[in-house]
Amino acid sequence: MTIQTTLKMGDARLLQAAAPVTAFDTPELHALIADLRDTMVALNGAGLAAPQIGIGLQVVIFGVHSSPRYPDAEPVPETVLVNPTLTAIGTEQDEAWEGCLSVPGMRGLVPRYTHLHYRGFDQFGTVIERAVSGFHARVVQHEVDHLLGILYPMRIRDLRHFGFTEVLFPEQSGAAE
Ligand code: NI
């Protein structure tokens, strides 16, 4: 399909809550997911949410085999998640560095729940239900935040831990954004 333009922080569309998808297995939904996938792959992202390409629907994709943006991350299965709901398992949180294709060139230290249950649907309407931990849980929380109009800098507890990738991680300065 098409590599779409990714909206950047400051665009009001990134701050809006997304609407649920009401029809599955439609040409429009398949086209949206193809565009998300092509755009995410082209930008070496770990995930992408529909609002980031200007579509206000509850659709996210994510997946990591080995990403130059996240060289130490454990693999996360390629997933399409529509109308997701998250439930933290326990109260444990951990902090780790995140980036975002809508906040290019930057990284911030973000607290997330360590253990998480999530539920949603794939593009055909099949239920997806998983209990996950660590980086997988982090990626899902980051992407689902996009559906709530939340960007990761809004989650940073201490803004001293927010800055430019090339300064914070000079050894990764060649990584794509
Ligand atoms: Ni993001």
mmCIF file of N, CA, C and O and ligand atoms in Angstrom, residues 52 100 142 146, ligand 1:
data_model
loop_
_atom_site.group_PDB
_atom_site.id
_atom_site.type_symbol
_atom_site.label_atom_id
_atom_site.label_comp_id
_atom_site.label_asym_id
_atom_site.label_seq_id
_atom_site.Cartn_x
_atom_site.Cartn_y
_atom_site.Cartn_z
ATOM 1 N N GLN A 52 -1.363 8.161 14.506
ATOM 2 C CA GLN A 52 -0.079 8.719 14.075
ATOM 3 C C GLN A 52 -0.029 8.970 12.570
ATOM 4 O O GLN A 52 0.839 9.702 12.101
ATOM 5 N N CYS A 100 9.654 7.466 19.922
ATOM 6 C CA CYS A 100 8.365 7.453 19.240
ATOM 7 C C CYS A 100 8.548 8.081 17.870
ATOM 8 O O CYS A 100 9.234 9.103 17.747
ATOM 9 N N HIS A 142 2.650 1.743 25.280
ATOM 10 C CA HIS A 142 3.004 2.924 24.487
ATOM 11 C C HIS A 142 2.013 3.114 23.337
ATOM 12 O O HIS A 142 1.507 4.222 23.122
ATOM 13 N N HIS A 146 -1.367 5.999 22.498
ATOM 14 C CA HIS A 146 -1.668 6.823 21.318
ATOM 15 C C HIS A 146 -3.175 6.891 21.055
ATOM 16 O O HIS A 146 -3.680 7.895 20.560
HETATM 17 NI NI NI B 1 4.730 6.282 19.594
#
